[in-house]
mmCIF file of C-alpha atoms and ligand atoms in Angstrom:
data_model
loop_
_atom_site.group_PDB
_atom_site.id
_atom_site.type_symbol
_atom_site.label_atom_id
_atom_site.label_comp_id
_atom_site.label_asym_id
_atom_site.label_seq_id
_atom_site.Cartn_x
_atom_site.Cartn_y
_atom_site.Cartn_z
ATOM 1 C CA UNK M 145 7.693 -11.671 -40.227
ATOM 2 C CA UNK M 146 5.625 -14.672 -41.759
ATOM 3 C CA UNK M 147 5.202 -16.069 -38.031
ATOM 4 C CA UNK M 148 4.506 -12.488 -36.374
ATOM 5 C CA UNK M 149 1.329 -12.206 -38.630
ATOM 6 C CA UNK M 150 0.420 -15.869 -38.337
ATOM 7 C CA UNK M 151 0.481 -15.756 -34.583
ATOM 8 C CA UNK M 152 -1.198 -12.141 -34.792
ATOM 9 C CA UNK M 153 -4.074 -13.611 -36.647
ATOM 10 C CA UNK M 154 -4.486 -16.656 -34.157
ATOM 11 C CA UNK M 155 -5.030 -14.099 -31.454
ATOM 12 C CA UNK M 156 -7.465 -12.166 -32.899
ATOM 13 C CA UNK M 157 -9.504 -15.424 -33.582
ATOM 14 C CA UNK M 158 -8.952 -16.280 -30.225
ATOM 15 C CA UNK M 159 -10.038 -13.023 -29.100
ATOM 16 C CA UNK M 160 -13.388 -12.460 -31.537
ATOM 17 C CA UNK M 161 -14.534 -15.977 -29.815
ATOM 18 C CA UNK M 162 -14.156 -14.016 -26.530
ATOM 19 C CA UNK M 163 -15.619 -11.258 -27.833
ATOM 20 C CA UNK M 164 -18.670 -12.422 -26.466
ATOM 21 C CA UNK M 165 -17.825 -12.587 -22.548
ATOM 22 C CA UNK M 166 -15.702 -9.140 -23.364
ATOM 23 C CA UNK M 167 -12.225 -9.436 -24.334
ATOM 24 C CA UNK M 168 -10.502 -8.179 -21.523
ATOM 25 C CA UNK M 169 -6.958 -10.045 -22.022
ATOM 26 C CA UNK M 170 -6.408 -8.909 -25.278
ATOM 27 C CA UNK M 171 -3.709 -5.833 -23.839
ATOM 28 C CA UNK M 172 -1.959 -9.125 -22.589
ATOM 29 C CA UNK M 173 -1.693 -11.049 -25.389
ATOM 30 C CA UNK M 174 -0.697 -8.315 -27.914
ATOM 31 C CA UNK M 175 2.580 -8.019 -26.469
ATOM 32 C CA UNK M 176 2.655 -4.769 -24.844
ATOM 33 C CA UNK M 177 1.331 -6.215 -21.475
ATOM 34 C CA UNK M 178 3.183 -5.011 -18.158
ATOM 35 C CA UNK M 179 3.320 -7.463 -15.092
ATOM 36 C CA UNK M 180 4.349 -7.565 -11.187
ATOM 37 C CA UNK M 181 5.292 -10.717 -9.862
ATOM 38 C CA UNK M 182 5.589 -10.639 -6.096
ATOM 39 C CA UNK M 183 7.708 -13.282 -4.356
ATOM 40 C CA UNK M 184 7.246 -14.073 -0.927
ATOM 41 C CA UNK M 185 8.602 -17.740 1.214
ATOM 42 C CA UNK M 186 4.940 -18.416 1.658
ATOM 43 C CA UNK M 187 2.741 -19.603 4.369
ATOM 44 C CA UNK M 188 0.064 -22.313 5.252
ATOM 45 C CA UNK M 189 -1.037 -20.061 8.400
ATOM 46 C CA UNK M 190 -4.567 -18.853 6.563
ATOM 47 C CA UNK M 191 -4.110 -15.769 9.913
ATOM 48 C CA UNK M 192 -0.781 -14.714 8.404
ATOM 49 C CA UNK M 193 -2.462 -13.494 4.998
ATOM 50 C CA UNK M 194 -3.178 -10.097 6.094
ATOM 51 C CA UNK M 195 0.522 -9.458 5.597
ATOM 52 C CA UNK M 196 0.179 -10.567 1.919
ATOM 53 C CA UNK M 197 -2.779 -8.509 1.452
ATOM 54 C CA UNK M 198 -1.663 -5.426 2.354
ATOM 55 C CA UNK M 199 1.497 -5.674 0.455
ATOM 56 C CA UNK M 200 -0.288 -6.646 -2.917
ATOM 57 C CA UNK M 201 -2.691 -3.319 -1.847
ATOM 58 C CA UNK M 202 0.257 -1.126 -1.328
ATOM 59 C CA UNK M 203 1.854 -2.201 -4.942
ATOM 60 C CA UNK M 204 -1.613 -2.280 -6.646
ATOM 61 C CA UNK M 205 -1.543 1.365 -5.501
ATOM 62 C CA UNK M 206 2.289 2.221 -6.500
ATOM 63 C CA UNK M 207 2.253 0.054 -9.935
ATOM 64 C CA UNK M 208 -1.573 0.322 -11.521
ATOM 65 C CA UNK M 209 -0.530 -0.633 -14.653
ATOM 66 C CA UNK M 210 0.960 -4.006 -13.985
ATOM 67 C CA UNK M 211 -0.752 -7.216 -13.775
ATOM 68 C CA UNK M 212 -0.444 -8.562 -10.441
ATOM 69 C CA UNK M 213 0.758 -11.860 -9.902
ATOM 70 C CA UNK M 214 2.126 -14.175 -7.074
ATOM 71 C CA UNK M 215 4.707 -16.761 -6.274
ATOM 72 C CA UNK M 216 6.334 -19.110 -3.482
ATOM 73 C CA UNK M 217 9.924 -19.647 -2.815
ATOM 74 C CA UNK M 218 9.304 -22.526 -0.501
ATOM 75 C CA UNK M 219 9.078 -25.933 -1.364
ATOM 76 C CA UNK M 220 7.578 -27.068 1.508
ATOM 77 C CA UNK M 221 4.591 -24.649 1.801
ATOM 78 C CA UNK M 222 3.711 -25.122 -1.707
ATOM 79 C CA UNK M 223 3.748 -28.776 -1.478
ATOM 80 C CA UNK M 224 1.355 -28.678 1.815
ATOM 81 C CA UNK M 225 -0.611 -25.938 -0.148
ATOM 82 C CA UNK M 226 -1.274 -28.305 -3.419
ATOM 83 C CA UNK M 227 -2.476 -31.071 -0.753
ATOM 84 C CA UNK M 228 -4.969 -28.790 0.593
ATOM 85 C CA UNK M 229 -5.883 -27.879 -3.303
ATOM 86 C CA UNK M 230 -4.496 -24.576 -3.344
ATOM 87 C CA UNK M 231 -1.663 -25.079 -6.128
ATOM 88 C CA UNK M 232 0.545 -21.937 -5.849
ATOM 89 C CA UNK M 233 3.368 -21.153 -8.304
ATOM 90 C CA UNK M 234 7.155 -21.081 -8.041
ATOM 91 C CA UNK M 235 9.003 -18.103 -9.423
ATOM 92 C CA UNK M 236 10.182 -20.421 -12.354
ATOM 93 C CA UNK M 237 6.426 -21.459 -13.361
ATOM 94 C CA UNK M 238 5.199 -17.863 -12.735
ATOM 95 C CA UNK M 239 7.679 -16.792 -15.039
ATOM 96 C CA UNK M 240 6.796 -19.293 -17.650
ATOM 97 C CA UNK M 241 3.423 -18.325 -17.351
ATOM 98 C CA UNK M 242 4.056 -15.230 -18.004
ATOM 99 C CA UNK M 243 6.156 -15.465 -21.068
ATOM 100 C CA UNK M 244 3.184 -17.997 -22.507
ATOM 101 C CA UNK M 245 0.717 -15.306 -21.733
ATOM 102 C CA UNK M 246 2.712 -12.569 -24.216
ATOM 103 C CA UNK M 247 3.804 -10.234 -21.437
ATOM 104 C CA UNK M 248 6.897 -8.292 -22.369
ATOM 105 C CA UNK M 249 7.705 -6.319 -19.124
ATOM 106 C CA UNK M 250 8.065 -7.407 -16.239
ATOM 107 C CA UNK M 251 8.986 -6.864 -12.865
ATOM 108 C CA UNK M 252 9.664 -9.267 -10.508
ATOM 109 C CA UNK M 253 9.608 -8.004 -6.156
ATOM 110 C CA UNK M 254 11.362 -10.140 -3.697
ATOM 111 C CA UNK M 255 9.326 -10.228 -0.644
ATOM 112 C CA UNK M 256 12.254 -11.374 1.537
ATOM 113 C CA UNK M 257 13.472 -9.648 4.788
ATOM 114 C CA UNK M 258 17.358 -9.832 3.261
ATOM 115 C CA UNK M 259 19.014 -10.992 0.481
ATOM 116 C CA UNK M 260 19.742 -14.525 1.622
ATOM 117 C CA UNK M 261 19.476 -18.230 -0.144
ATOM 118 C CA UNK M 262 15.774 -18.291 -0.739
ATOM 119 C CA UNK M 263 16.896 -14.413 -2.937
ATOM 120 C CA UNK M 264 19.789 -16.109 -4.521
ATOM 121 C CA UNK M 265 17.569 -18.861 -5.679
ATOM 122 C CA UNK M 266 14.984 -16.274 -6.846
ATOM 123 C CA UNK M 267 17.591 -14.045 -8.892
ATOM 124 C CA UNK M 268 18.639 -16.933 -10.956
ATOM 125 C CA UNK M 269 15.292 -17.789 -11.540
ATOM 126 C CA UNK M 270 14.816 -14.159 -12.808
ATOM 127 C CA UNK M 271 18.150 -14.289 -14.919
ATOM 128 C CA UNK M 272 16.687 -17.703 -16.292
ATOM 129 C CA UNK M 273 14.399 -15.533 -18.254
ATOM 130 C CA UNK M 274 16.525 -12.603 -19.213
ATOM 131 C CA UNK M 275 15.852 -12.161 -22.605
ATOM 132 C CA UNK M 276 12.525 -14.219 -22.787
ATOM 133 C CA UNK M 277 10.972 -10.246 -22.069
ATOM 134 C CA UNK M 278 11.547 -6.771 -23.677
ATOM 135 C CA UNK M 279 12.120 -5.758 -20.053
ATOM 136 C CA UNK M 280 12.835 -7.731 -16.481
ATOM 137 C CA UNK M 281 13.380 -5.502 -13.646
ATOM 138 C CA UNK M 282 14.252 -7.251 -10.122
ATOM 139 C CA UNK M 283 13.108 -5.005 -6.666
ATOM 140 C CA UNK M 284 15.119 -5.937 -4.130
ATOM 141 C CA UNK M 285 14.669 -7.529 -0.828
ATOM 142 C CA UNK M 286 13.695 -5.443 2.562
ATOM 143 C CA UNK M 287 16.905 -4.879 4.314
ATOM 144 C CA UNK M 288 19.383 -4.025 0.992
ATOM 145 C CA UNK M 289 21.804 -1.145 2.466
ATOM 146 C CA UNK M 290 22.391 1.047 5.350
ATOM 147 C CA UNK M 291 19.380 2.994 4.829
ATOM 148 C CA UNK M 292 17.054 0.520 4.782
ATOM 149 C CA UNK M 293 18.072 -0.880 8.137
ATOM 150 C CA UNK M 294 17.124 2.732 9.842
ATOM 151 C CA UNK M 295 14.096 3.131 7.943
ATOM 152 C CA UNK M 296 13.092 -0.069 9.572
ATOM 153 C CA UNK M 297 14.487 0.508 12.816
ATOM 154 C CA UNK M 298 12.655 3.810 13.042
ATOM 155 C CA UNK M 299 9.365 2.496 11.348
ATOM 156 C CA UNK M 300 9.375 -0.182 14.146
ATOM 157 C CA UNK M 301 9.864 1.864 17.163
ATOM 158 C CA UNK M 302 6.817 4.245 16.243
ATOM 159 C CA UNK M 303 4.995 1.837 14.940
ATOM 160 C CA UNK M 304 4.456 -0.519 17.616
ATOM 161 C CA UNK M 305 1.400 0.960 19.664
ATOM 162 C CA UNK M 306 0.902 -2.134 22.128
ATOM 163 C CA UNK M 307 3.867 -1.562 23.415
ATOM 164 C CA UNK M 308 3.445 -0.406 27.071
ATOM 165 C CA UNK M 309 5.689 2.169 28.956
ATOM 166 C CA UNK M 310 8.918 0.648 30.609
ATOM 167 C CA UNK M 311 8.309 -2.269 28.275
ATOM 168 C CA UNK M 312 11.289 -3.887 26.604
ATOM 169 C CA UNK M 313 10.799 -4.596 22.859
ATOM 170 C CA UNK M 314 12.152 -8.155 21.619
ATOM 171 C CA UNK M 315 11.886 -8.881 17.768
ATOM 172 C CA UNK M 316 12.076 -12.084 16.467
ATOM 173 C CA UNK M 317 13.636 -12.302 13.139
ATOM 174 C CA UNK M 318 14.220 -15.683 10.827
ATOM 175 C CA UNK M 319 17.780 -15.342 10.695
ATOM 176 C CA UNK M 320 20.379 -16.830 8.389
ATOM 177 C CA UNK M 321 23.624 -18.655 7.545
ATOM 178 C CA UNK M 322 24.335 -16.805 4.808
ATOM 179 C CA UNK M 323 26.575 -14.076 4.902
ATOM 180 C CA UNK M 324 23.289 -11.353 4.112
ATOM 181 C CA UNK M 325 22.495 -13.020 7.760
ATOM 182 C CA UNK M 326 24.835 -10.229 8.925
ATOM 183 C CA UNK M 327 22.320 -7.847 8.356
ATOM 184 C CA UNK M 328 20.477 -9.353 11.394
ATOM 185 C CA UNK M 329 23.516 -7.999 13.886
ATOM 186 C CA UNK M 330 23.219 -4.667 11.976
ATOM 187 C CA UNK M 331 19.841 -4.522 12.616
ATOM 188 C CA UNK M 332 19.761 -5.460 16.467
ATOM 189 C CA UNK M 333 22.919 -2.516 16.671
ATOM 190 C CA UNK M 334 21.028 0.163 15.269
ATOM 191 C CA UNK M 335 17.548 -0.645 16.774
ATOM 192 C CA UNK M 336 19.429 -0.527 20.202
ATOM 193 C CA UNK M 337 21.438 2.820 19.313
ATOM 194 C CA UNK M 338 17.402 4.706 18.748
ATOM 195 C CA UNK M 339 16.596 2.637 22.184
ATOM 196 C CA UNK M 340 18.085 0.873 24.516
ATOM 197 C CA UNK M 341 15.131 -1.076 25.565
ATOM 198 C CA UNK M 342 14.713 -2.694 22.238
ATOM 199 C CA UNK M 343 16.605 -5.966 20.790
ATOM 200 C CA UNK M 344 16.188 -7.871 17.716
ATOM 201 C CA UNK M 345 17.399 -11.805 17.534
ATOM 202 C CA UNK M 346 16.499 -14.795 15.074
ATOM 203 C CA UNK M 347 15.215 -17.806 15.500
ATOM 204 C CA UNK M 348 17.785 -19.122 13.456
ATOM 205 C CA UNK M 349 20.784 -17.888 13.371
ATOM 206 C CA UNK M 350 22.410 -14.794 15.232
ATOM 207 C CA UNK M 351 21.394 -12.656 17.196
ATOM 208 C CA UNK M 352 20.433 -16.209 18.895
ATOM 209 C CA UNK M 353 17.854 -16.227 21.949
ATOM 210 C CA UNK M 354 20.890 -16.272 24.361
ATOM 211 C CA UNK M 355 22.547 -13.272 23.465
ATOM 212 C CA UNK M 356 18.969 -11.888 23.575
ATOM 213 C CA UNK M 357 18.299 -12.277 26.518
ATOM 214 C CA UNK M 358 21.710 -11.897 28.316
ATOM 215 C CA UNK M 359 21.389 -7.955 26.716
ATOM 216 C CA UNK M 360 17.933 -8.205 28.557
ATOM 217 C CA UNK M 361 19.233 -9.086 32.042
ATOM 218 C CA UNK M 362 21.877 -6.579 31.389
ATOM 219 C CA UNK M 363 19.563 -3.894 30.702
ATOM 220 C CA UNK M 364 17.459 -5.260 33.449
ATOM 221 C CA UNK M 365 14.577 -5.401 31.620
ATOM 222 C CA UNK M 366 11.531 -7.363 33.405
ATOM 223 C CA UNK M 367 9.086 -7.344 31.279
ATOM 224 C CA UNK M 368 9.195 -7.754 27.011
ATOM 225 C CA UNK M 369 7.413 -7.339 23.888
ATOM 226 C CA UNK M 370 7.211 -10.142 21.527
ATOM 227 C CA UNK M 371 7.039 -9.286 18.232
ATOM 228 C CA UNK M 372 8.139 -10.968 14.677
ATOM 229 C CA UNK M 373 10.644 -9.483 12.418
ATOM 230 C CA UNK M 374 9.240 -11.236 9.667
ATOM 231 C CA UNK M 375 6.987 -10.334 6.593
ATOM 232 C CA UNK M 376 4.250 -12.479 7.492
ATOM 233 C CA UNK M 377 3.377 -14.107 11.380
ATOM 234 C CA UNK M 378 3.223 -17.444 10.690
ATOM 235 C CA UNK M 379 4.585 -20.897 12.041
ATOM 236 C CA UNK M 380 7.959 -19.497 13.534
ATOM 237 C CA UNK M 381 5.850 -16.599 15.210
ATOM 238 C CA UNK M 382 3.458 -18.550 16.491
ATOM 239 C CA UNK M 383 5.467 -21.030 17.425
ATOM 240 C CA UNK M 384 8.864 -20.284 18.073
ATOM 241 C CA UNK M 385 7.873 -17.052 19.224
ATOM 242 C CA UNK M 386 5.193 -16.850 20.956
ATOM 243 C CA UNK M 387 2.297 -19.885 22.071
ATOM 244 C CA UNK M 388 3.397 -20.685 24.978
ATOM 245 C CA UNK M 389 5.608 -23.900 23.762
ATOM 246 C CA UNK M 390 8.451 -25.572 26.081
ATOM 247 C CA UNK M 391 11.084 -23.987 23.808
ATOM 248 C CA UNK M 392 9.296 -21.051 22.689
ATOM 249 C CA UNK M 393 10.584 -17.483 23.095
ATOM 250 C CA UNK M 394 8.516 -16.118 25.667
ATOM 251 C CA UNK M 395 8.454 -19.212 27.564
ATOM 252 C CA UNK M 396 12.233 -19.004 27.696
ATOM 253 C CA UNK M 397 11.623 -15.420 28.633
ATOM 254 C CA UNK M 398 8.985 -16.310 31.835
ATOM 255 C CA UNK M 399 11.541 -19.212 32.935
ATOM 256 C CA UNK M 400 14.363 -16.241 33.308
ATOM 257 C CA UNK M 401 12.221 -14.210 35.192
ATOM 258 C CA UNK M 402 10.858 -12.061 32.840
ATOM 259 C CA UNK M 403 7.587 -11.453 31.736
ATOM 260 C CA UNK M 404 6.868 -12.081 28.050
ATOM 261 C CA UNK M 405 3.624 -10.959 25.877
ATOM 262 C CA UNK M 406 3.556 -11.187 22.383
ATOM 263 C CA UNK M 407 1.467 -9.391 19.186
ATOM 264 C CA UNK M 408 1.091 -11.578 15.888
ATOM 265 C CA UNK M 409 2.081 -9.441 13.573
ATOM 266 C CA UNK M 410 3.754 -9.586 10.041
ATOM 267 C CA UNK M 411 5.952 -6.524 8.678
ATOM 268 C CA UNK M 412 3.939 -5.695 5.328
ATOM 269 C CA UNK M 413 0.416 -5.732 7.841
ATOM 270 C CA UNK M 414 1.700 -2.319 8.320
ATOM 271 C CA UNK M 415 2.291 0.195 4.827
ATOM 272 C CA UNK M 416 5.917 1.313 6.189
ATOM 273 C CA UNK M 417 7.676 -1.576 4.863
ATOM 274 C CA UNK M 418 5.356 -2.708 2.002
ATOM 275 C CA UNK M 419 6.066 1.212 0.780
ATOM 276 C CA UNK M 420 10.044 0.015 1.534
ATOM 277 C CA UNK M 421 9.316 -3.181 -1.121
ATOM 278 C CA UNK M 422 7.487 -0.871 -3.706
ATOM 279 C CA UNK M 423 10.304 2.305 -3.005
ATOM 280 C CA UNK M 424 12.936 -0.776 -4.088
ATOM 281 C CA UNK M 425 10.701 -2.317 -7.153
ATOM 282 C CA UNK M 426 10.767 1.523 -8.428
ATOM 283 C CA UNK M 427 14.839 2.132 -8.140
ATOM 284 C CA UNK M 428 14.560 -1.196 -9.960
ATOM 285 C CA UNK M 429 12.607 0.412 -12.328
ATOM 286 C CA UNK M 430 14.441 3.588 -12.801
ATOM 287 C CA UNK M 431 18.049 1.697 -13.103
ATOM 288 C CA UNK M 432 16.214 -0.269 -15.809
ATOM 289 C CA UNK M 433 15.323 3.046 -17.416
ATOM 290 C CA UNK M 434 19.176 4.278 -17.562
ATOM 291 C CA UNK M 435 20.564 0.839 -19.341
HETATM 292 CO CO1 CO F 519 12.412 -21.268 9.091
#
């Protein structure tokens, strides 16, 4: 009790000296404050933002009450970031941040096309801090059940306006190891049931590039559509994907004979699966609401 007023009255110094620029993180810091922390992998490609943007738009929109904040899962972009002195957070420091700044609810969105390692990682992150809040609420990834898979599947095929008539539709996913990687094959089945000109692989794992294109020559498809299956486009689209590179996709594609064109163009550019992120953060929500 003694330390509740103590710290109470530190904060309301704290606050009457900021009086004086306005006050406007008091809500915050009195404990009742409601926060979003969005997790993506990250990117260094300053072009792949858009897909960020949008996303943080879409849940601005959905959650208006919650202070929006961001982290990286990956190591490596948020060491390359910090050299080019743009310091971005890891879930664990975003999560201490917010427990400093007197937040007690929070919800925490993967921005990850399956649960996978870099989700695993993030959810015991997340547990880390059960308890450290009044309430933690974890959305889950983009691809989580059944349902989500068609949603996609269906968003993509009417959603994908350069594609030309009698052109095939390749997506380029990141793939994965781990056995959420599945959902990769699940996705490539049930795209391909809705059409039969479209195919999704990964760049690494399965569906590989082979079986890709061996579905393609089946099909006898001559010319394809390059697109990523990936929340943002950045160095694997560009790259492994597209760009014209000796071992990227479509040149792989033009050295079997078929013509390959690609669009740079993350998932959450477009609101259909930023919606599919919030529509998870909300069941979240709502399971939270039933404990
Ligand atoms: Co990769």
């Amino acid at each position: 009790m003694m330390k509740k007023i103590v710290s109470g009255a530190l904060l309301l110094s704290g606050c009457a000296i900021m009086m004086v620029a306005g006050c406007s993180t008091n809500a915050q810091n009195t404990g009742g404050g409601q926060a979003l922390l969005l997790v993506a992998f990250g990117t260094t490609y300053e072009q792949a933002l858009p897909a960020y943007e949008n996303v943080e738009e879409v849940m601005r929109r959905r959650f208006p009450d919650r202070s929006l904040r961001w982290a990286y899962t990956s190591n490596m972009i948020r060491r390359i970031l910090a050299e080019r002195g743009d310091a971005r957070d890891s879930p664990g420091q975003a999560l201490k941040k917010l427990a400093n700044q007197g937040f007690s609810d929070v919800a925490v969105q993967s921005l990850h096309v399956i649960p996978g390692y870099e989700y695993d990682e993030l959810k015991a992150a997340v547990l880390a801090y059960e308890g450290r809040f009044e309430k933690l609420a974890f959305g889950a990834p983009l691809l989580n059940s059944h349902e989500d898979v068609e949603i996609i599947v269906d968003h993509i095929l009417r959603n994908t306006p350069e594609r030309e008539q009698g052109e095939a539709l390749v997506l380029m996913g990141h793939g994965s190891h781990h056995a959420a990687g599945l959902l990769y094959v699940a996705f490539d089945a049930l795209l391909r049931e809705q059409d039969p000109l479209a195919f999704a692989g990964a760049v690494e794992g399965y569906p590989d590039l082979e079986f890709i294109l061996a579905q393609c020559r089946e099909a006898g498809v001559a010319r394809v559509l390059l697109l990523p299956f990936m929340v943002v486009a950045g160095d694997h689209a560009r790259n492994d994907m597209g760009g014209g590179g000796p071992e990227s996709w479509d040149t792989v594609f033009r050295q079997n004979g078929i013509e390959a064109r690609s669009v740079f163009r993350g998932l959450t550019e477009l609101d259909g699966p930023a919606e599919l992120f919030a529509d998870h953060l909300e069941q979240a929500l709502a399971a939270q609401a039933h404990n």
